[in-house]
Structures are given as structure tokens and as C-alpha cells.
Amino acid sequence: MVKEINEACTTLQQGGLILYPTDTVWGIGCDATDEAAVRKVFALKNREDSKALICLVANDAMLEKHVEHVPELAFDLIDLSTKPTTIVYDAPVGVAKNLIAPDNTLAIRVASDKFCRYLINKFKKPIVSTSANISGHPTPKTFAEISDRILKGVDYVVNLQPEHVNPVPSAIIKLGNDGTVKVIRE
């Protein structure tokens, strides 16, 4: 795992794209603070840049560094969730401008699997996490289902098996600073 973390980290530092196993499905990732790298993800996925991407952080401290105000409820949701849960926060800070949705929100998940946490801790910055598919096509459930276009479009493919057996996208919950809570995806 150390070799894979080092290779992926080097690729991210150089503004490249990685294909990696996440705590949900296989993901395309990049430095979440690098606008040019984020543009590459949108281009590879053939996705409008007005459609938001998810960002992964390693822990609560990194989350608090990249959100102006983390509602207390967020920590309860993170601690009590039985499956990976992405939370949409108001007023993100310190990330690429083209990663922030038009309503000034950002979807962030505290990574729960070992590889992602180790990688993000070594990289010391959040990374983008979006499913490894072309926009409009089904999310691949296994590595074998990932299209050649995606495989050839990234700069590094992490050679590790996911920790999970039945991959499913994360739940997505929007927490507004005004106290509103909205379930976007269960």
C-alpha cells in the first residue's frame, strides 16, 4: 500500500488525475485545490462544470479547515452513519473555485477507508472523488466495468482492491448554516 500511496501522491502533486478505490465506488481524483486539475476531471468525465463534484478529507480537522462553519449536526452524522455519508456544506474555503457549486456549497466526505485516509494525510490536502464513469453512463461497480476512455484519461491507476465488497455511492445530505437539513441521496 505504501508504494501506491507514494505514486498517487506524486501524481496529485503534479496536477495529475488518479483512478483509485474509495470508501464507495472506484473514483477519479485530483488535488481539490488545483483549478486546472479539477478542469481535467470535468473534461475526462465529459461533465458540465456546473455539476458539483465530491471532495474527500482525511479527518474532522481537515474538514474544519475547508468549511467556514461546520454545523454540530455534521459531526453526529459522520460518527453515527453506518455507510459512507457525504455532506454538502455552505461556504467552503481553500479549495479550487471551480469545485464550488453556484450556490457556494461543496460536498465533502470524511474518508472512512484506510487507503484514502492515508493518501489524503500524506498529500495534506483534500482530493476530488467522483465516480469513474463518463457523465450519463452507469457508475462502474467493479474495476472491470471502467471504460477504456477513463483508464487512458488518468495519469495513474492505483493497483489496490477496494476494502468493500458491495460498492454503493455515498448518502448525500445537505446541511445549511441556517439549520436546514435535506437528504439528497439515501
PDB file of C-alpha atoms in Angstrom:
ATOM      1  CA  MET A   1       0.000   0.000   0.000  1.00  0.00           C
ATOM      2  CA  VAL A   2       2.891   2.400   0.719  1.00  0.00           C
ATOM      3  CA  LYS A   3       4.088   2.305  -2.910  1.00  0.00           C
ATOM      4  CA  GLU A   4       0.568   3.049  -4.171  1.00  0.00           C
ATOM      5  CA  ILE A   5       0.144   5.943  -1.735  1.00  0.00           C
ATOM      6  CA  ASN A   6       3.503   7.425  -2.781  1.00  0.00           C
ATOM      7  CA  GLU A   7       2.782   7.100  -6.526  1.00  0.00           C
ATOM      8  CA  ALA A   8      -0.735   8.523  -6.183  1.00  0.00           C
ATOM      9  CA  CYS A   9       0.538  11.389  -4.021  1.00  0.00           C
ATOM     10  CA  THR A  10       3.244  12.283  -6.549  1.00  0.00           C
ATOM     11  CA  THR A  11       0.653  12.289  -9.354  1.00  0.00           C
ATOM     12  CA  LEU A  12      -1.653  14.561  -7.339  1.00  0.00           C
ATOM     13  CA  GLN A  13       1.229  16.937  -6.521  1.00  0.00           C
ATOM     14  CA  GLN A  14       1.965  17.227 -10.255  1.00  0.00           C
ATOM     15  CA  GLY A  15      -1.639  18.204 -11.032  1.00  0.00           C
ATOM     16  CA  GLY A  16      -2.482  14.774 -12.437  1.00  0.00           C
ATOM     17  CA  LEU A  17      -5.554  12.578 -12.196  1.00  0.00           C
ATOM     18  CA  ILE A  18      -5.696   9.287 -10.333  1.00  0.00           C
ATOM     19  CA  LEU A  19      -8.106   6.365 -10.573  1.00  0.00           C
ATOM     20  CA  TYR A  20      -8.471   4.891  -7.104  1.00  0.00           C
ATOM     21  CA  PRO A  21     -10.633   2.708  -4.869  1.00  0.00           C
ATOM     22  CA  THR A  22     -12.631   4.848  -2.449  1.00  0.00           C
ATOM     23  CA  ASP A  23     -14.827   4.002   0.512  1.00  0.00           C
ATOM     24  CA  THR A  24     -17.690   3.745  -2.010  1.00  0.00           C
ATOM     25  CA  VAL A  25     -17.034   3.086  -5.727  1.00  0.00           C
ATOM     26  CA  TRP A  26     -13.908   3.474  -7.905  1.00  0.00           C
ATOM     27  CA  GLY A  27     -13.170   7.179  -8.185  1.00  0.00           C
ATOM     28  CA  ILE A  28     -11.357   9.711 -10.304  1.00  0.00           C
ATOM     29  CA  GLY A  29      -9.385  12.054  -8.104  1.00  0.00           C
ATOM     30  CA  CYS A  30      -7.226  15.149  -8.220  1.00  0.00           C
ATOM     31  CA  ASP A  31      -5.956  17.917  -5.952  1.00  0.00           C
ATOM     32  CA  ALA A  32      -9.130  19.673  -4.780  1.00  0.00           C
ATOM     33  CA  THR A  33      -7.219  22.965  -4.520  1.00  0.00           C
ATOM     34  CA  ASP A  34      -5.951  22.938  -8.145  1.00  0.00           C
ATOM     35  CA  GLU A  35      -8.377  24.531 -10.640  1.00  0.00           C
ATOM     36  CA  ALA A  36      -6.540  23.127 -13.685  1.00  0.00           C
ATOM     37  CA  ALA A  37      -6.691  19.592 -12.263  1.00  0.00           C
ATOM     38  CA  VAL A  38     -10.415  19.969 -11.495  1.00  0.00           C
ATOM     39  CA  ARG A  39     -10.971  21.121 -15.120  1.00  0.00           C
ATOM     40  CA  LYS A  40      -9.253  17.908 -16.295  1.00  0.00           C
ATOM     41  CA  VAL A  41     -11.744  15.840 -14.282  1.00  0.00           C
ATOM     42  CA  PHE A  42     -14.719  17.653 -15.830  1.00  0.00           C
ATOM     43  CA  ALA A  43     -13.213  17.172 -19.304  1.00  0.00           C
ATOM     44  CA  LEU A  44     -12.483  13.464 -18.783  1.00  0.00           C
ATOM     45  CA  LYS A  45     -15.992  12.783 -17.497  1.00  0.00           C
ATOM     46  CA  ASN A  46     -17.497  14.966 -20.264  1.00  0.00           C
ATOM     47  CA  ARG A  47     -19.396  16.687 -17.474  1.00  0.00           C
ATOM     48  CA  GLU A  48     -20.663  20.249 -17.230  1.00  0.00           C
ATOM     49  CA  ASP A  49     -18.606  22.183 -14.729  1.00  0.00           C
ATOM     50  CA  SER A  50     -21.821  23.465 -13.164  1.00  0.00           C
ATOM     51  CA  LYS A  51     -22.435  19.925 -11.799  1.00  0.00           C
ATOM     52  CA  ALA A  52     -20.674  19.714  -8.458  1.00  0.00           C
ATOM     53  CA  LEU A  53     -18.055  17.110  -7.534  1.00  0.00           C
ATOM     54  CA  ILE A  54     -17.440  15.485  -4.161  1.00  0.00           C
ATOM     55  CA  CYS A  55     -14.302  16.173  -2.165  1.00  0.00           C
ATOM     56  CA  LEU A  56     -12.666  13.801   0.362  1.00  0.00           C
ATOM     57  CA  VAL A  57     -10.874  14.862   3.528  1.00  0.00           C
ATOM     58  CA  ALA A  58      -8.938  12.646   5.928  1.00  0.00           C
ATOM     59  CA  ASN A  59     -10.440  13.756   9.240  1.00  0.00           C
ATOM     60  CA  ASP A  60     -12.567  16.302  11.115  1.00  0.00           C
ATOM     61  CA  ALA A  61      -9.663  18.757  11.430  1.00  0.00           C
ATOM     62  CA  MET A  62      -9.191  18.876   7.639  1.00  0.00           C
ATOM     63  CA  LEU A  63     -12.959  19.281   7.235  1.00  0.00           C
ATOM     64  CA  GLU A  64     -12.975  22.283   9.579  1.00  0.00           C
ATOM     65  CA  LYS A  65     -10.087  23.836   7.651  1.00  0.00           C
ATOM     66  CA  HIS A  66     -12.111  23.791   4.409  1.00  0.00           C
ATOM     67  CA  VAL A  67     -15.568  24.839   5.607  1.00  0.00           C
ATOM     68  CA  GLU A  68     -16.245  28.261   7.122  1.00  0.00           C
ATOM     69  CA  HIS A  69     -18.659  26.781   9.698  1.00  0.00           C
ATOM     70  CA  VAL A  70     -19.246  23.063  10.264  1.00  0.00           C
ATOM     71  CA  PRO A  71     -22.665  22.575  11.934  1.00  0.00           C
ATOM     72  CA  GLU A  72     -22.519  20.399  15.084  1.00  0.00           C
ATOM     73  CA  LEU A  73     -25.022  18.020  13.478  1.00  0.00           C
ATOM     74  CA  ALA A  74     -22.385  17.168  10.847  1.00  0.00           C
ATOM     75  CA  PHE A  75     -20.127  15.528  13.441  1.00  0.00           C
ATOM     76  CA  ASP A  76     -23.045  13.426  14.727  1.00  0.00           C
ATOM     77  CA  LEU A  77     -23.907  12.334  11.179  1.00  0.00           C
ATOM     78  CA  ILE A  78     -20.279  11.421  10.459  1.00  0.00           C
ATOM     79  CA  ASP A  79     -19.919   9.471  13.726  1.00  0.00           C
ATOM     80  CA  LEU A  80     -23.281   7.675  13.576  1.00  0.00           C
ATOM     81  CA  SER A  81     -23.564   6.857   9.865  1.00  0.00           C
ATOM     82  CA  THR A  82     -23.497   3.170   9.041  1.00  0.00           C
ATOM     83  CA  LYS A  83     -22.435   3.844   5.440  1.00  0.00           C
ATOM     84  CA  PRO A  84     -20.236   6.485   3.810  1.00  0.00           C
ATOM     85  CA  THR A  85     -22.051   9.822   4.012  1.00  0.00           C
ATOM     86  CA  THR A  86     -21.239  12.941   2.047  1.00  0.00           C
ATOM     87  CA  ILE A  87     -22.396  16.236   3.499  1.00  0.00           C
ATOM     88  CA  VAL A  88     -22.987  19.388   1.456  1.00  0.00           C
ATOM     89  CA  TYR A  89     -21.698  22.410   3.382  1.00  0.00           C
ATOM     90  CA  ASP A  90     -22.210  26.138   2.929  1.00  0.00           C
ATOM     91  CA  ALA A  91     -19.216  28.445   2.439  1.00  0.00           C
ATOM     92  CA  PRO A  92     -16.265  26.176   1.571  1.00  0.00           C
ATOM     93  CA  VAL A  93     -12.780  27.714   1.805  1.00  0.00           C
ATOM     94  CA  GLY A  94      -9.328  26.864   0.474  1.00  0.00           C
ATOM     95  CA  VAL A  95     -10.456  24.743  -2.483  1.00  0.00           C
ATOM     96  CA  ALA A  96     -10.453  25.322  -6.241  1.00  0.00           C
ATOM     97  CA  LYS A  97     -13.111  27.866  -7.242  1.00  0.00           C
ATOM     98  CA  ASN A  98     -14.442  25.547  -9.984  1.00  0.00           C
ATOM     99  CA  LEU A  99     -15.128  22.872  -7.361  1.00  0.00           C
ATOM    100  CA  ILE A 100     -17.599  25.118  -5.530  1.00  0.00           C
ATOM    101  CA  ALA A 101     -21.239  24.899  -6.646  1.00  0.00           C
ATOM    102  CA  PRO A 102     -23.008  28.060  -7.881  1.00  0.00           C
ATOM    103  CA  ASP A 103     -24.855  28.301  -4.518  1.00  0.00           C
ATOM    104  CA  ASN A 104     -21.483  28.467  -2.679  1.00  0.00           C
ATOM    105  CA  THR A 105     -21.637  24.905  -1.342  1.00  0.00           C
ATOM    106  CA  LEU A 106     -19.320  21.920  -1.508  1.00  0.00           C
ATOM    107  CA  ALA A 107     -19.992  18.208  -0.962  1.00  0.00           C
ATOM    108  CA  ILE A 108     -17.365  16.766   1.401  1.00  0.00           C
ATOM    109  CA  ARG A 109     -16.949  13.296   2.863  1.00  0.00           C
ATOM    110  CA  VAL A 110     -14.563  12.297   5.632  1.00  0.00           C
ATOM    111  CA  ALA A 111     -12.961   9.197   4.091  1.00  0.00           C
ATOM    112  CA  SER A 112     -13.591   6.013   6.001  1.00  0.00           C
ATOM    113  CA  ASP A 113     -11.277   3.540   4.268  1.00  0.00           C
ATOM    114  CA  LYS A 114      -7.629   3.146   5.137  1.00  0.00           C
ATOM    115  CA  PHE A 115      -6.106   3.841   1.699  1.00  0.00           C
ATOM    116  CA  CYS A 116      -7.979   7.128   1.201  1.00  0.00           C
ATOM    117  CA  ARG A 117      -7.213   8.384   4.715  1.00  0.00           C
ATOM    118  CA  TYR A 118      -3.507   7.546   4.388  1.00  0.00           C
ATOM    119  CA  LEU A 119      -3.289   9.115   0.926  1.00  0.00           C
ATOM    120  CA  ILE A 120      -5.036  12.337   1.965  1.00  0.00           C
ATOM    121  CA  ASN A 121      -2.957  12.598   5.153  1.00  0.00           C
ATOM    122  CA  LYS A 122       0.262  12.233   3.155  1.00  0.00           C
ATOM    123  CA  PHE A 123      -0.963  14.689   0.481  1.00  0.00           C
ATOM    124  CA  LYS A 124      -2.067  17.124   3.221  1.00  0.00           C
ATOM    125  CA  LYS A 125      -4.944  18.480   1.078  1.00  0.00           C
ATOM    126  CA  PRO A 126      -8.439  17.346   0.140  1.00  0.00           C
ATOM    127  CA  ILE A 127      -8.868  15.346  -3.047  1.00  0.00           C
ATOM    128  CA  VAL A 128     -11.708  15.180  -5.539  1.00  0.00           C
ATOM    129  CA  SER A 129     -13.731  11.981  -5.575  1.00  0.00           C
ATOM    130  CA  THR A 130     -16.109  11.404  -8.459  1.00  0.00           C
ATOM    131  CA  SER A 131     -17.299   8.099  -9.870  1.00  0.00           C
ATOM    132  CA  ALA A 132     -15.098   6.592 -12.603  1.00  0.00           C
ATOM    133  CA  ASN A 133     -17.554   6.933 -15.461  1.00  0.00           C
ATOM    134  CA  ILE A 134     -18.375   9.251 -18.342  1.00  0.00           C
ATOM    135  CA  SER A 135     -21.233  11.572 -17.400  1.00  0.00           C
ATOM    136  CA  GLY A 136     -24.575   9.946 -18.169  1.00  0.00           C
ATOM    137  CA  HIS A 137     -23.185   6.396 -18.163  1.00  0.00           C
ATOM    138  CA  PRO A 138     -23.721   3.941 -15.273  1.00  0.00           C
ATOM    139  CA  THR A 139     -21.354   4.031 -12.324  1.00  0.00           C
ATOM    140  CA  PRO A 140     -18.996   1.035 -12.614  1.00  0.00           C
ATOM    141  CA  LYS A 141     -19.440  -1.421  -9.751  1.00  0.00           C
ATOM    142  CA  THR A 142     -16.102  -3.164 -10.422  1.00  0.00           C
ATOM    143  CA  PHE A 143     -12.734  -2.215 -11.890  1.00  0.00           C
ATOM    144  CA  ALA A 144     -13.514  -4.350 -14.968  1.00  0.00           C
ATOM    145  CA  GLU A 145     -16.509  -2.122 -15.767  1.00  0.00           C
ATOM    146  CA  ILE A 146     -14.411   1.063 -16.012  1.00  0.00           C
ATOM    147  CA  SER A 147     -14.250   2.308 -19.603  1.00  0.00           C
ATOM    148  CA  ASP A 148     -11.004   2.488 -21.588  1.00  0.00           C
ATOM    149  CA  ARG A 149     -11.541   6.225 -22.007  1.00  0.00           C
ATOM    150  CA  ILE A 150     -11.361   6.692 -18.232  1.00  0.00           C
ATOM    151  CA  LEU A 151      -8.432   4.262 -17.831  1.00  0.00           C
ATOM    152  CA  LYS A 152      -6.444   6.055 -20.554  1.00  0.00           C
ATOM    153  CA  GLY A 153      -7.503   9.520 -19.376  1.00  0.00           C
ATOM    154  CA  VAL A 154      -5.989   9.340 -15.899  1.00  0.00           C
ATOM    155  CA  ASP A 155      -2.309   9.725 -15.085  1.00  0.00           C
ATOM    156  CA  TYR A 156      -2.103   6.944 -12.503  1.00  0.00           C
ATOM    157  CA  VAL A 157      -4.214   3.880 -11.692  1.00  0.00           C
ATOM    158  CA  VAL A 158      -3.915   2.734  -8.079  1.00  0.00           C
ATOM    159  CA  ASN A 159      -3.235  -1.000  -8.002  1.00  0.00           C
ATOM    160  CA  LEU A 160      -5.269  -1.945  -4.924  1.00  0.00           C
ATOM    161  CA  GLN A 161      -8.541  -3.745  -4.406  1.00  0.00           C
ATOM    162  CA  PRO A 162     -11.304  -1.815  -2.650  1.00  0.00           C
ATOM    163  CA  GLU A 163     -11.938  -2.683   1.009  1.00  0.00           C
ATOM    164  CA  HIS A 164     -15.682  -3.062   0.366  1.00  0.00           C
ATOM    165  CA  VAL A 165     -17.423  -5.934  -1.411  1.00  0.00           C
ATOM    166  CA  ASN A 166     -20.727  -4.335  -2.499  1.00  0.00           C
ATOM    167  CA  PRO A 167     -19.877  -0.835  -3.695  1.00  0.00           C
ATOM    168  CA  VAL A 168     -22.613   1.791  -3.492  1.00  0.00           C
ATOM    169  CA  PRO A 169     -22.461   5.566  -3.806  1.00  0.00           C
ATOM    170  CA  SER A 170     -22.480   7.513  -0.556  1.00  0.00           C
ATOM    171  CA  ALA A 171     -25.537   9.024   1.027  1.00  0.00           C
ATOM    172  CA  ILE A 172     -25.657  12.795   0.432  1.00  0.00           C
ATOM    173  CA  ILE A 173     -27.133  15.190   2.986  1.00  0.00           C
ATOM    174  CA  LYS A 174     -27.196  18.993   2.700  1.00  0.00           C
ATOM    175  CA  LEU A 175     -26.704  20.891   5.954  1.00  0.00           C
ATOM    176  CA  GLY A 176     -27.394  24.589   5.699  1.00  0.00           C
ATOM    177  CA  ASN A 177     -25.872  27.091   8.094  1.00  0.00           C
ATOM    178  CA  ASP A 178     -29.485  28.177   8.740  1.00  0.00           C
ATOM    179  CA  GLY A 179     -30.221  24.768  10.303  1.00  0.00           C
ATOM    180  CA  THR A 180     -31.924  23.207   7.273  1.00  0.00           C
ATOM    181  CA  VAL A 181     -31.313  19.522   6.562  1.00  0.00           C
ATOM    182  CA  LYS A 182     -32.111  17.933   3.201  1.00  0.00           C
ATOM    183  CA  VAL A 183     -31.469  14.329   2.167  1.00  0.00           C
ATOM    184  CA  ILE A 184     -30.305  14.387  -1.464  1.00  0.00           C
ATOM    185  CA  ARG A 185     -29.403  10.699  -1.859  1.00  0.00           C
ATOM    186  CA  GLU A 186     -30.034   7.900   0.644  1.00  0.00           C
TER     187      GLU A 186
END
